[in-house]
Amino acid sequence: MAAEAGAALSGMEFSVSYSLSPAWNSTRTLPYFAARFFDTEGRELDVPPPMSGEAAHLRALAHALEAGPVLADLSEAPDALKRGLRRIQPASLAPFERKGIDLFRDRFPVRLFGEGTVRGTGELQIVGDGCETSVANLYAAGDSATRELVAGATSGGGAQNAAWALTSGRIAGAAAAAHARRTGRRGDTPVQVAGTAGLRPASTARLADAREGLPIIQAATIGYDAALWRSADKLVRHRDAVEAVWRTIADHGRAEGLAAVALREHAAMAACARWVLAAALARDESRGMHMRIDRPGTDPAQQSRLLVAGLNHVWTRPERPAAQGIAA
């Protein structure tokens, strides 16, 4: 919705993230720092520990999961984790207890759960110290705002992401309130309609359900090839497929009632995928969460944050040095 009002986004190439979780629930990752991994035949898999660099842990698990089910084994977890997990992360134990699984004794299947922009980094560009966006009078906080200012090209679960949600909320709220006090109430200001895709089709309305495009969007954003083994040819292929989904929704999407909400959600996911792919193509290097197998090195000349925006036409460019200085 902010993009429909003209806002730019930043860091969208760093917006595809995975969490290791039980195959049926939960994305609490703390216990898996002590895990060993096995296939269904009982053979231990060669999986580097978390935080090994270049996503070696995630890539090894993705390779194994493509071959078949993967089982986690926490039987050798340190006693401190066994004793303290219920106090530190009580929600981690509940899914196992409901299924009658002993987390620290039984092996259980795991998956890589694609959390996308929720645990990723990029979102709306912040242009001032009050969490202002590039649209006048619009402020952003939490998951709606880029976390690059505190996380760079990385991410995280709680930690810096939770800290950013709290602090940016306080900063944006205070700045917006101060702005409202300065400008006063303007209840008679005309309202301009901004919503487009999924609400007001550009051509003949004939699409009421966009679910057919969802697998294409998912493959382009949380598919292993689109996230862990990016390359120009793969990104272009996904970009063209997502563009077709977007054009169908933007040109023909219209629904009523709750179906209109679902259609709008699909439009938002398609738009987000377009920005992610555009930014990933424009950053022809590997940096943080953005990993290109055709550009494995980090280029010092590409340290600038990368902006992306647009609906009918998506554009990208490095952030202006002046704006970067303000945000820093």
PDB file of N, CA, C and O in Angstrom, residues 170-207:
ATOM      1  N   ARG A 170       8.489   3.207  18.727  1.00  0.00           N
ATOM      2  CA  ARG A 170       8.514   4.393  19.598  1.00  0.00           C
ATOM      3  C   ARG A 170       8.953   5.631  18.817  1.00  0.00           C
ATOM      4  O   ARG A 170       8.367   6.715  18.962  1.00  0.00           O
ATOM      5  N   ILE A 171       9.983   5.480  17.995  1.00  0.00           N
ATOM      6  CA  ILE A 171      10.496   6.629  17.240  1.00  0.00           C
ATOM      7  C   ILE A 171       9.454   7.123  16.240  1.00  0.00           C
ATOM      8  O   ILE A 171       9.158   8.323  16.165  1.00  0.00           O
ATOM      9  N   ALA A 172       8.892   6.198  15.458  1.00  0.00           N
ATOM     10  CA  ALA A 172       7.914   6.591  14.450  1.00  0.00           C
ATOM     11  C   ALA A 172       6.661   7.180  15.089  1.00  0.00           C
ATOM     12  O   ALA A 172       6.100   8.169  14.597  1.00  0.00           O
ATOM     13  N   GLY A 173       6.209   6.578  16.189  1.00  0.00           N
ATOM     14  CA  GLY A 173       5.020   7.093  16.865  1.00  0.00           C
ATOM     15  C   GLY A 173       5.222   8.509  17.387  1.00  0.00           C
ATOM     16  O   GLY A 173       4.358   9.382  17.233  1.00  0.00           O
ATOM     17  N   ALA A 174       6.378   8.743  18.004  1.00  0.00           N
ATOM     18  CA  ALA A 174       6.666  10.079  18.534  1.00  0.00           C
ATOM     19  C   ALA A 174       6.779  11.097  17.402  1.00  0.00           C
ATOM     20  O   ALA A 174       6.272  12.222  17.499  1.00  0.00           O
ATOM     21  N   ALA A 175       7.446  10.713  16.312  1.00  0.00           N
ATOM     22  CA  ALA A 175       7.615  11.638  15.198  1.00  0.00           C
ATOM     23  C   ALA A 175       6.282  11.950  14.529  1.00  0.00           C
ATOM     24  O   ALA A 175       6.001  13.103  14.176  1.00  0.00           O
ATOM     25  N   ALA A 176       5.440  10.938  14.348  1.00  0.00           N
ATOM     26  CA  ALA A 176       4.137  11.162  13.727  1.00  0.00           C
ATOM     27  C   ALA A 176       3.259  12.038  14.611  1.00  0.00           C
ATOM     28  O   ALA A 176       2.534  12.920  14.118  1.00  0.00           O
ATOM     29  N   ALA A 177       3.309  11.807  15.938  1.00  0.00           N
ATOM     30  CA  ALA A 177       2.515  12.625  16.854  1.00  0.00           C
ATOM     31  C   ALA A 177       2.981  14.080  16.829  1.00  0.00           C
ATOM     32  O   ALA A 177       2.163  15.012  16.821  1.00  0.00           O
ATOM     33  N   ALA A 178       4.301  14.276  16.809  1.00  0.00           N
ATOM     34  CA  ALA A 178       4.825  15.639  16.746  1.00  0.00           C
ATOM     35  C   ALA A 178       4.414  16.327  15.452  1.00  0.00           C
ATOM     36  O   ALA A 178       4.064  17.515  15.441  1.00  0.00           O
ATOM     37  N   HIS A 179       4.437  15.579  14.362  1.00  0.00           N
ATOM     38  CA  HIS A 179       4.013  16.140  13.080  1.00  0.00           C
ATOM     39  C   HIS A 179       2.536  16.525  13.123  1.00  0.00           C
ATOM     40  O   HIS A 179       2.143  17.592  12.620  1.00  0.00           O
ATOM     41  N   ALA A 180       1.708  15.677  13.726  1.00  0.00           N
ATOM     42  CA  ALA A 180       0.276  15.974  13.814  1.00  0.00           C
ATOM     43  C   ALA A 180       0.028  17.217  14.654  1.00  0.00           C
ATOM     44  O   ALA A 180      -0.850  18.035  14.338  1.00  0.00           O
ATOM     45  N   ARG A 181       0.799  17.385  15.739  1.00  0.00           N
ATOM     46  CA  ARG A 181       0.638  18.583  16.570  1.00  0.00           C
ATOM     47  C   ARG A 181       1.008  19.843  15.794  1.00  0.00           C
ATOM     48  O   ARG A 181       0.370  20.891  15.948  1.00  0.00           O
ATOM     49  N   ARG A 182       2.041  19.746  14.972  1.00  0.00           N
ATOM     50  CA  ARG A 182       2.475  20.920  14.204  1.00  0.00           C
ATOM     51  C   ARG A 182       1.469  21.301  13.132  1.00  0.00           C
ATOM     52  O   ARG A 182       1.210  22.477  12.898  1.00  0.00           O
ATOM     53  N   THR A 183       0.902  20.316  12.465  1.00  0.00           N
ATOM     54  CA  THR A 183       0.037  20.595  11.315  1.00  0.00           C
ATOM     55  C   THR A 183      -1.431  20.722  11.680  1.00  0.00           C
ATOM     56  O   THR A 183      -2.207  21.299  10.912  1.00  0.00           O
ATOM     57  N   GLY A 184      -1.828  20.184  12.836  1.00  0.00           N
ATOM     58  CA  GLY A 184      -3.216  20.264  13.246  1.00  0.00           C
ATOM     59  C   GLY A 184      -4.107  19.280  12.500  1.00  0.00           C
ATOM     60  O   GLY A 184      -3.666  18.571  11.602  1.00  0.00           O
ATOM     61  N   ARG A 185      -5.369  19.247  12.891  1.00  0.00           N
ATOM     62  CA  ARG A 185      -6.322  18.328  12.263  1.00  0.00           C
ATOM     63  C   ARG A 185      -6.805  18.915  10.947  1.00  0.00           C
ATOM     64  O   ARG A 185      -7.090  20.107  10.844  1.00  0.00           O
ATOM     65  N   ARG A 186      -6.922  18.063   9.953  1.00  0.00           N
ATOM     66  CA  ARG A 186      -7.383  18.518   8.635  1.00  0.00           C
ATOM     67  C   ARG A 186      -8.432  17.534   8.123  1.00  0.00           C
ATOM     68  O   ARG A 186      -8.240  16.845   7.134  1.00  0.00           O
ATOM     69  N   GLY A 187      -9.548  17.476   8.813  1.00  0.00           N
ATOM     70  CA  GLY A 187     -10.582  16.516   8.473  1.00  0.00           C
ATOM     71  C   GLY A 187     -11.259  16.774   7.155  1.00  0.00           C
ATOM     72  O   GLY A 187     -11.930  15.887   6.614  1.00  0.00           O
ATOM     73  N   ASP A 188     -11.111  17.977   6.611  1.00  0.00           N
ATOM     74  CA  ASP A 188     -11.781  18.282   5.347  1.00  0.00           C
ATOM     75  C   ASP A 188     -10.877  18.081   4.141  1.00  0.00           C
ATOM     76  O   ASP A 188     -11.254  18.405   3.013  1.00  0.00           O
ATOM     77  N   THR A 189      -9.682  17.520   4.361  1.00  0.00           N
ATOM     78  CA  THR A 189      -8.770  17.296   3.242  1.00  0.00           C
ATOM     79  C   THR A 189      -9.313  16.190   2.342  1.00  0.00           C
ATOM     80  O   THR A 189      -9.677  15.117   2.827  1.00  0.00           O
ATOM     81  N   PRO A 190      -9.380  16.431   1.043  1.00  0.00           N
ATOM     82  CA  PRO A 190      -9.892  15.383   0.134  1.00  0.00           C
ATOM     83  C   PRO A 190      -9.028  14.124   0.206  1.00  0.00           C
ATOM     84  O   PRO A 190      -7.806  14.195   0.355  1.00  0.00           O
ATOM     85  N   VAL A 191      -9.659  12.982   0.097  1.00  0.00           N
ATOM     86  CA  VAL A 191      -8.965  11.700   0.118  1.00  0.00           C
ATOM     87  C   VAL A 191      -8.753  11.231  -1.311  1.00  0.00           C
ATOM     88  O   VAL A 191      -9.689  11.243  -2.120  1.00  0.00           O
ATOM     89  N   GLN A 192      -7.527  10.841  -1.625  1.00  0.00           N
ATOM     90  CA  GLN A 192      -7.209  10.366  -2.959  1.00  0.00           C
ATOM     91  C   GLN A 192      -7.070   8.852  -2.950  1.00  0.00           C
ATOM     92  O   GLN A 192      -6.338   8.292  -2.139  1.00  0.00           O
ATOM     93  N   VAL A 193      -7.772   8.188  -3.835  1.00  0.00           N
ATOM     94  CA  VAL A 193      -7.708   6.725  -3.939  1.00  0.00           C
ATOM     95  C   VAL A 193      -6.347   6.314  -4.477  1.00  0.00           C
ATOM     96  O   VAL A 193      -5.860   6.877  -5.458  1.00  0.00           O
ATOM     97  N   ALA A 194      -5.693   5.352  -3.817  1.00  0.00           N
ATOM     98  CA  ALA A 194      -4.370   4.903  -4.249  1.00  0.00           C
ATOM     99  C   ALA A 194      -4.352   3.436  -4.655  1.00  0.00           C
ATOM    100  O   ALA A 194      -3.516   3.029  -5.457  1.00  0.00           O
ATOM    101  N   GLY A 195      -5.235   2.607  -4.103  1.00  0.00           N
ATOM    102  CA  GLY A 195      -5.201   1.171  -4.361  1.00  0.00           C
ATOM    103  C   GLY A 195      -5.478   0.824  -5.815  1.00  0.00           C
ATOM    104  O   GLY A 195      -6.370   1.388  -6.441  1.00  0.00           O
ATOM    105  N   THR A 196      -4.706  -0.109  -6.343  1.00  0.00           N
ATOM    106  CA  THR A 196      -4.852  -0.479  -7.746  1.00  0.00           C
ATOM    107  C   THR A 196      -5.017  -1.994  -7.897  1.00  0.00           C
ATOM    108  O   THR A 196      -6.132  -2.490  -7.953  1.00  0.00           O
ATOM    109  N   ALA A 197      -3.915  -2.729  -7.967  1.00  0.00           N
ATOM    110  CA  ALA A 197      -3.964  -4.161  -8.297  1.00  0.00           C
ATOM    111  C   ALA A 197      -4.832  -4.936  -7.316  1.00  0.00           C
ATOM    112  O   ALA A 197      -4.673  -4.832  -6.112  1.00  0.00           O
ATOM    113  N   GLY A 198      -5.778  -5.696  -7.845  1.00  0.00           N
ATOM    114  CA  GLY A 198      -6.689  -6.460  -7.020  1.00  0.00           C
ATOM    115  C   GLY A 198      -7.920  -5.685  -6.605  1.00  0.00           C
ATOM    116  O   GLY A 198      -8.856  -6.258  -6.042  1.00  0.00           O
ATOM    117  N   LEU A 199      -7.936  -4.379  -6.864  1.00  0.00           N
ATOM    118  CA  LEU A 199      -9.089  -3.541  -6.534  1.00  0.00           C
ATOM    119  C   LEU A 199      -9.707  -2.914  -7.773  1.00  0.00           C
ATOM    120  O   LEU A 199     -10.912  -2.966  -7.979  1.00  0.00           O
ATOM    121  N   ARG A 200      -8.849  -2.297  -8.579  1.00  0.00           N
ATOM    122  CA  ARG A 200      -9.299  -1.581  -9.772  1.00  0.00           C
ATOM    123  C   ARG A 200      -8.499  -2.079 -10.961  1.00  0.00           C
ATOM    124  O   ARG A 200      -7.411  -1.564 -11.244  1.00  0.00           O
ATOM    125  N   PRO A 201      -8.995  -3.066 -11.665  1.00  0.00           N
ATOM    126  CA  PRO A 201      -8.222  -3.651 -12.768  1.00  0.00           C
ATOM    127  C   PRO A 201      -7.981  -2.654 -13.890  1.00  0.00           C
ATOM    128  O   PRO A 201      -8.829  -1.804 -14.183  1.00  0.00           O
ATOM    129  N   ALA A 202      -6.798  -2.765 -14.492  1.00  0.00           N
ATOM    130  CA  ALA A 202      -6.444  -1.874 -15.588  1.00  0.00           C
ATOM    131  C   ALA A 202      -7.176  -2.211 -16.873  1.00  0.00           C
ATOM    132  O   ALA A 202      -7.269  -1.380 -17.776  1.00  0.00           O
ATOM    133  N   SER A 203      -7.710  -3.427 -16.963  1.00  0.00           N
ATOM    134  CA  SER A 203      -8.442  -3.854 -18.156  1.00  0.00           C
ATOM    135  C   SER A 203      -9.730  -4.555 -17.718  1.00  0.00           C
ATOM    136  O   SER A 203     -10.252  -4.273 -16.642  1.00  0.00           O
ATOM    137  N   THR A 204     -10.215  -5.483 -18.490  1.00  0.00           N
ATOM    138  CA  THR A 204     -11.479  -6.161 -18.208  1.00  0.00           C
ATOM    139  C   THR A 204     -11.376  -7.017 -16.953  1.00  0.00           C
ATOM    140  O   THR A 204     -10.466  -7.836 -16.810  1.00  0.00           O
ATOM    141  N   ALA A 205     -12.318  -6.832 -16.036  1.00  0.00           N
ATOM    142  CA  ALA A 205     -12.326  -7.615 -14.801  1.00  0.00           C
ATOM    143  C   ALA A 205     -12.842  -9.017 -15.085  1.00  0.00           C
ATOM    144  O   ALA A 205     -13.983  -9.202 -15.510  1.00  0.00           O
ATOM    145  N   ARG A 206     -11.972 -10.008 -14.862  1.00  0.00           N
ATOM    146  CA  ARG A 206     -12.390 -11.394 -15.093  1.00  0.00           C
ATOM    147  C   ARG A 206     -11.734 -12.368 -14.123  1.00  0.00           C
ATOM    148  O   ARG A 206     -12.038 -13.555 -14.141  1.00  0.00           O
ATOM    149  N   LEU A 207     -10.822 -11.877 -13.271  1.00  0.00           N
ATOM    150  CA  LEU A 207     -10.111 -12.753 -12.339  1.00  0.00           C
ATOM    151  C   LEU A 207     -10.587 -12.475 -10.919  1.00  0.00           C
ATOM    152  O   LEU A 207     -10.426 -11.369 -10.411  1.00  0.00           O
TER     153      LEU A 207
END
